[in-house]
Amino acid sequence: MKKVTLSLIKADVGSVAGHTAPHPRMFQAVHSVLKGGVKSGVIEDFMTARCGDDISLIMTHDKGENNSAVHKLAWDSFMEAAEEAKKMHLYGAGQDLLAEAFSGNVRGLGPGAAEMTFEERKSEPIIALLADKTEPSAFNLPLSRIFADPYTTTGLIIDKRMHDGFIFDVVDVKAHKKIKISTPEGLHDLLAFIGDITRYAIKRIWSKDKSIGIAAVVSTEKLSLIAGKYVGKDDPVALIRAQSGLPAAGEILQPFAFPAMVSGWMRGSHWGPFYPSAQDDSNPTFFDGPPRIVALGFHIRDGKIQGLEEKPEPGNHIPVDYFKDSSWDYVRRQAMEYAIYIRRHGPFMPAILPPEELEYTTLPEIQKKLQDRWEEAD
Ligand code: F6R
Ligand code: MG
Ligand code: MG
């Protein structure tokens, strides 16, 4: 079976009327660069997607992860899109392109990347998760539910290829270190780390069934740490392989029925509930949110993404836009209830993140301004 690398590289390079949605001309620019990449043999196939103001490039190729030609193609695509955004004076034009010039790899330059290499199974269903107004550790809770919680994934009990569990690669985004933790035996150790979403993020998940290999990957670049100052958020993406010895599509989606509180909403400084939405419904419209999650399903065969149409014909729903379905309306209503509830706290905790997690703050200046007015407390 064919070995393929799937690269999901994303960036926010400008949007219309706030941090809302990229302009269609930006997608046109991206498409023409990526088509050139197919023609010149850098990539085999691609599709584009978006969640809120972030553009995702989903590319297939045979060059492995962190390949400089593939990353340069993604960089060039975002540069062209940023040019379009600049021409229109759109908001935040080019914001995630932190370097003047490309140097080898997009990691550390601003865009986020989730990449995996695997040997195609007989049928290779993939789900891409795209999030806006939150950060990579937002995936800690749903991914641990999907791959380590038998109350979510019955497959962990009754599918013999999943029964031994999965191995999690966890990164410490502050110390730039990583650790492997095997579940179910290491489940409590895993949760001891990944419950701290300020520091630890799940990066990869591996099947213990050697014939399967990689199961999931998350983009874990932390933009604020890369730049040393706030330049926009690291809205994350993830790729998950589904079915046949891996969690079923339905097991992957079920955790999102809980609108879990995630960090990074509005000015990167608030908690808010994950709001599952269709791609076209992912414009963050309430207090720049609530934080969005989009799930897209597609197939890869012989390195090609199957069934994409330039002009969708009736009956063509590729990729499958899972949260478009009306069964998620109930979750959306709940998420809005929680969103309105937490917003009523205004600038008070727990609506806002603790001081060290705020993406920016005026507190040091205020402290300085008022420093002489403090007296001994009674
Ligand atoms: C950006 C985001 C937004 C902005 C907010 C303020 O990803 O989440 O909530 O942080 O709109 O943006 P600026 O500071 O650009 O006016
Ligand atoms: Mg933005
Ligand atoms: Mg965004």
Coordinates of C-alpha atoms and ligand atoms in Angstrom, one line a residue:
M1 CA 0.0 0.0 0.0
K2 CA 1.1 3.5 -0.7
K3 CA 3.0 5.5 1.9
V4 CA 1.6 9.1 2.0
T5 CA 2.3 12.2 4.1
L6 CA -0.6 14.4 4.9
S7 CA 0.3 18.0 5.8
L8 CA -2.2 20.3 7.3
I9 CA -0.6 23.8 7.5
K10 CA -2.6 26.8 8.7
A11 CA -2.3 30.5 9.3
D12 CA -4.3 33.6 9.9
V13 CA -3.0 36.1 7.3
G14 CA -5.9 38.5 7.3
S15 CA -9.6 38.7 7.5
V16 CA -12.6 40.9 6.8
A17 CA -14.1 43.2 9.4
G18 CA -12.2 41.9 12.5
H19 CA -10.8 38.5 13.1
T20 CA -13.8 36.9 11.3
A21 CA -13.2 35.4 7.8
P22 CA -10.6 35.4 5.1
H23 CA -11.6 37.1 1.8
P24 CA -12.4 34.8 -1.2
R25 CA -9.6 36.4 -3.1
M26 CA -7.2 35.1 -0.5
F27 CA -8.4 31.6 -1.2
Q28 CA -8.0 32.2 -4.9
A29 CA -4.4 33.2 -4.4
V30 CA -3.8 30.1 -2.2
H31 CA -5.3 27.9 -4.8
S32 CA -3.2 29.2 -7.7
V33 CA 0.0 28.6 -5.7
L34 CA -1.0 25.1 -4.6
K35 CA -2.1 24.2 -8.2
G36 CA 1.4 25.2 -9.2
G37 CA 2.7 22.9 -6.5
V38 CA 0.8 20.0 -7.9
K39 CA 2.0 20.8 -11.4
S40 CA 5.7 21.0 -10.4
G41 CA 5.4 17.8 -8.3
V42 CA 5.9 19.3 -4.9
I43 CA 2.6 18.0 -3.7
E44 CA 0.3 15.3 -5.1
D45 CA -3.1 16.8 -4.1
F46 CA -4.6 19.5 -1.9
M47 CA -7.8 21.0 -0.5
T48 CA -8.3 24.2 1.4
A49 CA -10.6 24.9 4.3
R50 CA -11.1 27.5 7.0
C51 CA -12.4 27.9 10.5
G52 CA -13.1 31.6 11.3
D53 CA -10.2 33.7 10.2
D54 CA -7.7 30.8 9.7
I55 CA -6.9 29.3 6.3
S56 CA -6.0 25.6 6.3
L57 CA -4.0 23.9 3.5
I58 CA -4.5 20.2 3.5
M59 CA -1.9 18.6 1.2
T60 CA -0.8 15.1 0.3
H61 CA 2.7 14.2 -0.9
D62 CA 5.4 11.6 -0.7
K63 CA 8.1 13.8 0.8
G64 CA 7.7 13.1 4.5
E65 CA 7.1 15.6 7.4
N66 CA 8.9 18.9 7.7
N67 CA 9.8 18.8 4.1
S68 CA 11.2 22.2 3.0
A69 CA 9.7 22.2 -0.5
V70 CA 6.2 21.5 0.9
H71 CA 6.6 24.0 3.7
K72 CA 7.9 26.6 1.3
L73 CA 4.8 26.0 -0.9
A74 CA 2.6 26.6 2.1
W75 CA 4.6 29.7 3.0
D76 CA 4.3 31.1 -0.5
S77 CA 0.5 30.4 -0.5
F78 CA 0.1 32.4 2.7
M79 CA 2.4 35.2 1.4
E80 CA 0.2 35.5 -1.7
A81 CA -3.0 35.4 0.4
A82 CA -1.5 38.1 2.7
E83 CA -0.6 40.2 -0.4
E84 CA -4.3 40.1 -1.4
A85 CA -5.3 41.0 2.2
K86 CA -2.8 43.9 2.2
K87 CA -4.2 45.2 -1.1
M88 CA -7.6 45.5 0.5
H89 CA -6.3 46.7 3.8
L90 CA -8.0 43.8 5.5
Y91 CA -7.5 43.3 9.2
G92 CA -4.4 41.6 10.4
A93 CA -3.0 41.2 6.9
G94 CA 0.0 38.9 7.1
Q95 CA -0.2 38.6 10.9
D96 CA 1.0 35.0 11.3
L97 CA 3.9 35.4 8.9
L98 CA 6.5 36.4 11.5
A99 CA 9.6 36.1 9.5
E100 CA 10.8 38.3 6.6
A101 CA 11.7 35.3 4.5
F102 CA 11.2 31.5 4.5
S103 CA 13.9 29.5 6.0
G104 CA 13.6 25.7 5.7
N105 CA 10.5 25.0 7.7
V106 CA 7.3 26.9 8.7
R107 CA 7.7 25.8 12.3
G108 CA 8.7 28.7 14.4
L109 CA 7.8 31.2 11.6
G110 CA 4.2 31.6 12.6
P111 CA 1.9 29.1 10.7
G112 CA 0.8 25.9 12.6
A113 CA 1.5 22.4 11.2
A114 CA 0.0 19.0 11.8
E115 CA 1.6 16.3 9.6
M116 CA 1.5 12.6 9.6
T117 CA 3.0 9.8 7.4
F118 CA 1.4 6.4 7.1
E119 CA 0.9 3.5 4.8
E120 CA -2.6 3.8 3.4
R121 CA -5.0 1.2 4.7
K122 CA -7.5 -0.5 2.3
S123 CA -9.7 2.4 3.0
E124 CA -8.3 5.6 4.6
P125 CA -10.9 7.9 6.2
I126 CA -9.5 11.1 7.7
I127 CA -11.0 13.7 9.9
A128 CA -9.5 17.2 10.1
L129 CA -10.3 19.3 13.1
L130 CA -9.9 23.0 12.7
A131 CA -10.3 25.4 15.7
D132 CA -10.4 29.2 16.0
K133 CA -10.0 31.5 19.0
T134 CA -8.3 28.8 21.2
E135 CA -5.0 27.0 21.6
P136 CA -3.6 23.6 20.9
S137 CA -4.3 22.2 24.4
A138 CA -8.0 22.7 23.7
F139 CA -7.6 19.3 22.0
N140 CA -6.3 17.6 25.2
L141 CA -9.8 16.8 26.6
P142 CA -11.5 15.6 23.4
L143 CA -8.4 13.6 22.3
S144 CA -8.0 11.8 25.6
R145 CA -11.7 11.0 25.5
I146 CA -11.5 9.7 22.0
F147 CA -8.3 7.5 22.4
A148 CA -8.3 6.6 26.1
D149 CA -11.9 6.8 27.5
P150 CA -13.9 3.6 27.0
Y151 CA -17.1 5.5 28.0
T152 CA -16.6 7.4 24.8
T153 CA -14.9 4.9 22.5
T154 CA -16.5 1.5 22.9
G155 CA -13.9 0.3 20.4
L156 CA -11.3 0.4 23.1
I157 CA -13.2 -2.5 24.7
I158 CA -14.6 -4.5 21.8
D159 CA -12.2 -3.9 18.8
K160 CA -9.2 -6.2 19.3
R161 CA -6.9 -3.8 17.4
M162 CA -7.7 -1.1 19.9
H163 CA -8.0 -3.1 23.1
D164 CA -4.3 -2.6 24.1
G165 CA -4.8 1.2 24.0
F166 CA -2.8 4.0 22.5
I167 CA 0.5 5.9 23.1
F168 CA 0.4 9.6 23.6
D169 CA 3.2 12.1 22.8
V170 CA 2.8 15.0 25.1
V171 CA 4.8 18.2 24.7
D172 CA 5.7 20.7 27.3
V173 CA 5.3 23.9 25.2
K174 CA 7.2 26.0 27.7
A175 CA 10.2 23.8 28.2
H176 CA 10.2 22.5 24.5
K177 CA 10.3 18.9 25.7
K178 CA 8.2 15.8 24.9
I179 CA 7.3 12.6 26.6
K180 CA 5.6 9.3 25.5
I181 CA 2.8 7.9 27.8
S182 CA 1.2 4.6 27.1
T183 CA -2.5 4.1 28.0
P184 CA -4.5 2.6 29.6
E185 CA -1.7 1.8 32.1
G186 CA -0.4 5.4 32.1
L187 CA -3.8 7.1 32.0
H188 CA -3.5 8.8 35.3
D189 CA 0.0 10.1 34.6
L190 CA -1.3 11.4 31.2
L191 CA -4.1 13.2 32.8
A192 CA -1.9 14.7 35.5
F193 CA 0.0 16.5 32.7
I194 CA -2.6 17.3 30.1
G195 CA -5.2 18.7 32.6
D196 CA -2.8 21.7 32.8
I197 CA -3.7 23.3 29.5
T198 CA -1.4 26.2 30.1
R199 CA 1.7 24.1 29.5
Y200 CA 1.0 20.6 28.1
A201 CA -0.5 19.6 24.8
I202 CA -1.0 16.3 23.1
K203 CA 1.1 16.3 20.0
R204 CA 0.7 12.8 18.5
I205 CA -1.2 9.6 19.3
W206 CA 0.0 6.2 18.1
S207 CA -1.8 2.9 17.7
K208 CA -0.2 0.0 19.5
D209 CA -1.2 -2.1 16.5
K210 CA 2.1 -1.9 14.4
S211 CA 0.2 -2.3 11.2
I212 CA -1.6 1.0 11.9
G213 CA 1.0 3.4 13.3
I214 CA 0.2 7.1 13.7
A215 CA -3.4 7.8 14.7
A216 CA -3.6 11.6 15.3
V217 CA -1.5 14.7 15.2
V218 CA -2.0 18.2 16.5
S219 CA -0.3 21.5 15.6
T220 CA 1.3 22.7 18.8
E221 CA 3.2 25.8 17.8
K222 CA 2.6 28.4 20.4
L223 CA 2.6 31.7 18.6
S224 CA 3.0 34.0 21.6
L225 CA 6.0 32.0 22.8
I226 CA 7.5 32.0 19.3
A227 CA 7.3 35.7 18.9
G228 CA 8.2 36.5 22.5
K229 CA 5.2 38.8 22.5
Y230 CA 1.5 38.6 21.5
V231 CA 1.0 38.6 17.7
G232 CA -2.2 36.7 17.4
K233 CA -3.2 33.2 18.5
D234 CA -2.2 29.7 17.7
D235 CA -5.6 28.5 16.7
P236 CA -4.9 24.8 16.4
V237 CA -5.7 22.1 13.9
A238 CA -5.5 18.3 14.1
L239 CA -5.7 15.3 11.8
I240 CA -7.2 12.0 12.9
R241 CA -7.3 8.7 11.0
A242 CA -10.6 6.9 11.6
Q243 CA -12.2 3.5 11.6
S244 CA -10.8 -0.1 11.1
G245 CA -8.8 -0.4 14.3
L246 CA -9.0 3.3 15.1
P247 CA -11.9 5.2 16.7
A248 CA -15.0 5.4 14.5
A249 CA -16.0 8.8 13.1
G250 CA -18.8 8.9 15.6
E251 CA -16.4 8.2 18.5
I252 CA -14.2 11.0 17.3
L253 CA -17.0 13.5 17.2
Q254 CA -18.9 12.5 20.4
P255 CA -16.7 14.5 22.8
F256 CA -17.6 17.7 21.1
A257 CA -21.2 17.2 22.3
F258 CA -19.8 18.6 25.5
P259 CA -19.1 22.4 25.0
A260 CA -15.9 22.2 27.1
M261 CA -14.4 25.4 28.3
V262 CA -11.2 26.3 26.3
S263 CA -8.8 29.2 26.6
G264 CA -7.9 31.8 24.1
W265 CA -11.2 33.5 23.3
M266 CA -11.3 37.3 22.7
R267 CA -7.9 38.9 22.8
G268 CA -6.5 35.4 23.5
S269 CA -7.4 36.1 27.1
H270 CA -10.7 34.5 27.9
W271 CA -12.3 31.1 28.6
G272 CA -15.2 30.1 26.4
P273 CA -17.1 27.0 25.4
F274 CA -16.1 25.1 22.3
Y275 CA -18.9 25.7 19.7
P276 CA -19.1 23.0 17.0
S277 CA -19.9 24.6 13.7
A278 CA -20.1 24.0 10.0
Q279 CA -17.3 25.5 8.0
D280 CA -19.5 28.2 6.5
D281 CA -20.9 28.9 10.0
S282 CA -17.6 29.4 11.6
N283 CA -17.5 33.2 11.6
P284 CA -16.9 34.2 15.2
T285 CA -19.7 36.6 15.8
F286 CA -20.4 36.7 19.6
F287 CA -17.5 38.5 21.4
D288 CA -15.2 37.2 18.7
G289 CA -16.4 33.7 19.3
P290 CA -17.4 31.5 21.0
P291 CA -14.3 29.4 20.1
R292 CA -15.1 27.4 17.1
I293 CA -14.5 23.8 16.1
V294 CA -15.0 22.5 12.6
A295 CA -14.7 18.8 11.6
L296 CA -14.2 17.8 8.0
G297 CA -14.1 14.2 6.7
F298 CA -12.5 12.9 3.6
H299 CA -10.7 9.9 2.0
I300 CA -7.2 9.4 0.7
R301 CA -6.5 6.9 -2.0
D302 CA -3.1 6.5 -3.7
G303 CA -2.1 9.8 -2.2
K304 CA -5.1 11.7 -3.6
I305 CA -8.0 13.3 -1.8
Q306 CA -11.1 11.6 -3.1
G307 CA -14.1 13.2 -4.6
L308 CA -13.3 16.9 -4.4
E309 CA -15.1 19.0 -7.0
E310 CA -14.2 22.5 -7.9
K311 CA -17.9 23.3 -8.3
P312 CA -19.9 21.2 -5.9
E313 CA -22.6 19.4 -7.8
P314 CA -25.8 18.4 -6.0
G315 CA -25.2 15.4 -3.9
N316 CA -21.5 16.2 -3.5
H317 CA -20.8 16.8 0.1
I318 CA -17.1 16.3 0.0
P319 CA -15.5 16.9 2.5
V320 CA -18.2 15.8 4.9
D321 CA -18.9 18.9 7.1
Y322 CA -19.9 16.9 10.3
F323 CA -21.1 19.7 12.5
K324 CA -23.4 21.1 9.7
D325 CA -25.8 18.4 10.8
S326 CA -28.9 19.5 12.8
S327 CA -28.1 17.1 15.6
W328 CA -25.5 19.6 16.7
D329 CA -28.0 22.4 17.1
Y330 CA -28.7 21.3 20.6
V331 CA -25.0 21.5 21.5
R332 CA -24.8 24.9 19.9
R333 CA -27.7 26.1 22.0
Q334 CA -26.0 24.8 25.1
A335 CA -22.7 26.4 24.1
M336 CA -24.3 29.7 23.7
E337 CA -25.9 29.4 27.1
Y338 CA -22.5 28.8 28.7
A339 CA -21.0 31.6 26.6
I340 CA -23.5 34.1 27.7
Y341 CA -23.2 32.9 31.3
I342 CA -19.4 33.3 31.5
R343 CA -19.5 36.6 29.7
R344 CA -21.6 38.0 32.5
H345 CA -18.5 37.9 34.6
G346 CA -17.0 40.7 32.3
P347 CA -13.4 41.2 33.2
F348 CA -13.5 39.0 36.3
M349 CA -12.1 35.6 36.7
P350 CA -13.0 32.9 35.7
A351 CA -14.1 34.6 32.5
I352 CA -10.6 36.0 31.9
L353 CA -7.4 33.9 32.1
P354 CA -5.0 34.4 35.0
P355 CA -2.6 37.3 34.6
E356 CA 0.3 35.2 33.3
E357 CA -1.8 33.7 30.6
L358 CA -3.3 36.9 29.2
E359 CA -2.1 37.5 25.7
Y360 CA -1.5 41.1 26.6
T361 CA -2.1 43.3 29.7
T362 CA -1.8 46.9 30.8
L363 CA -1.3 45.8 34.5
P364 CA 2.4 46.6 34.7
E365 CA 1.8 50.2 33.5
I366 CA -1.2 50.6 35.9
Q367 CA 0.9 49.3 38.7
K368 CA 3.7 51.7 37.9
K369 CA 1.3 54.7 37.6
L370 CA -0.3 54.0 41.0
Q371 CA 2.8 52.6 42.8
D372 CA 3.1 55.6 45.1
R373 CA -0.5 55.5 46.2
W374 CA -0.3 52.2 48.1
E375 CA -0.4 52.4 51.9
E376 CA 0.0 49.8 54.6
A377 CA -3.2 47.8 54.8
D378 CA -5.2 48.2 58.1
Ligands
F6R1 C1 -7.8 37.2 17.3 C2 -8.8 37.2 18.2 C3 -9.6 38.5 18.5 C4 -8.7 39.7 18.8 C5 -9.5 40.9 19.2 C6 -8.7 42.1 19.4 O1 -7.5 35.9 16.9 O2 -9.1 36.3 18.8 O3 -10.5 38.3 19.6 O4 -7.8 39.4 19.8 O5 -10.5 41.2 18.1 O6 -7.9 42.3 18.2 P1 -7.0 43.6 18.0 O7 -6.1 43.6 19.2 O8 -6.3 43.2 16.7 O9 -7.9 44.8 17.9
MG2 MG -7.1 36.3 13.9
MG3 MG -8.0 32.6 14.2

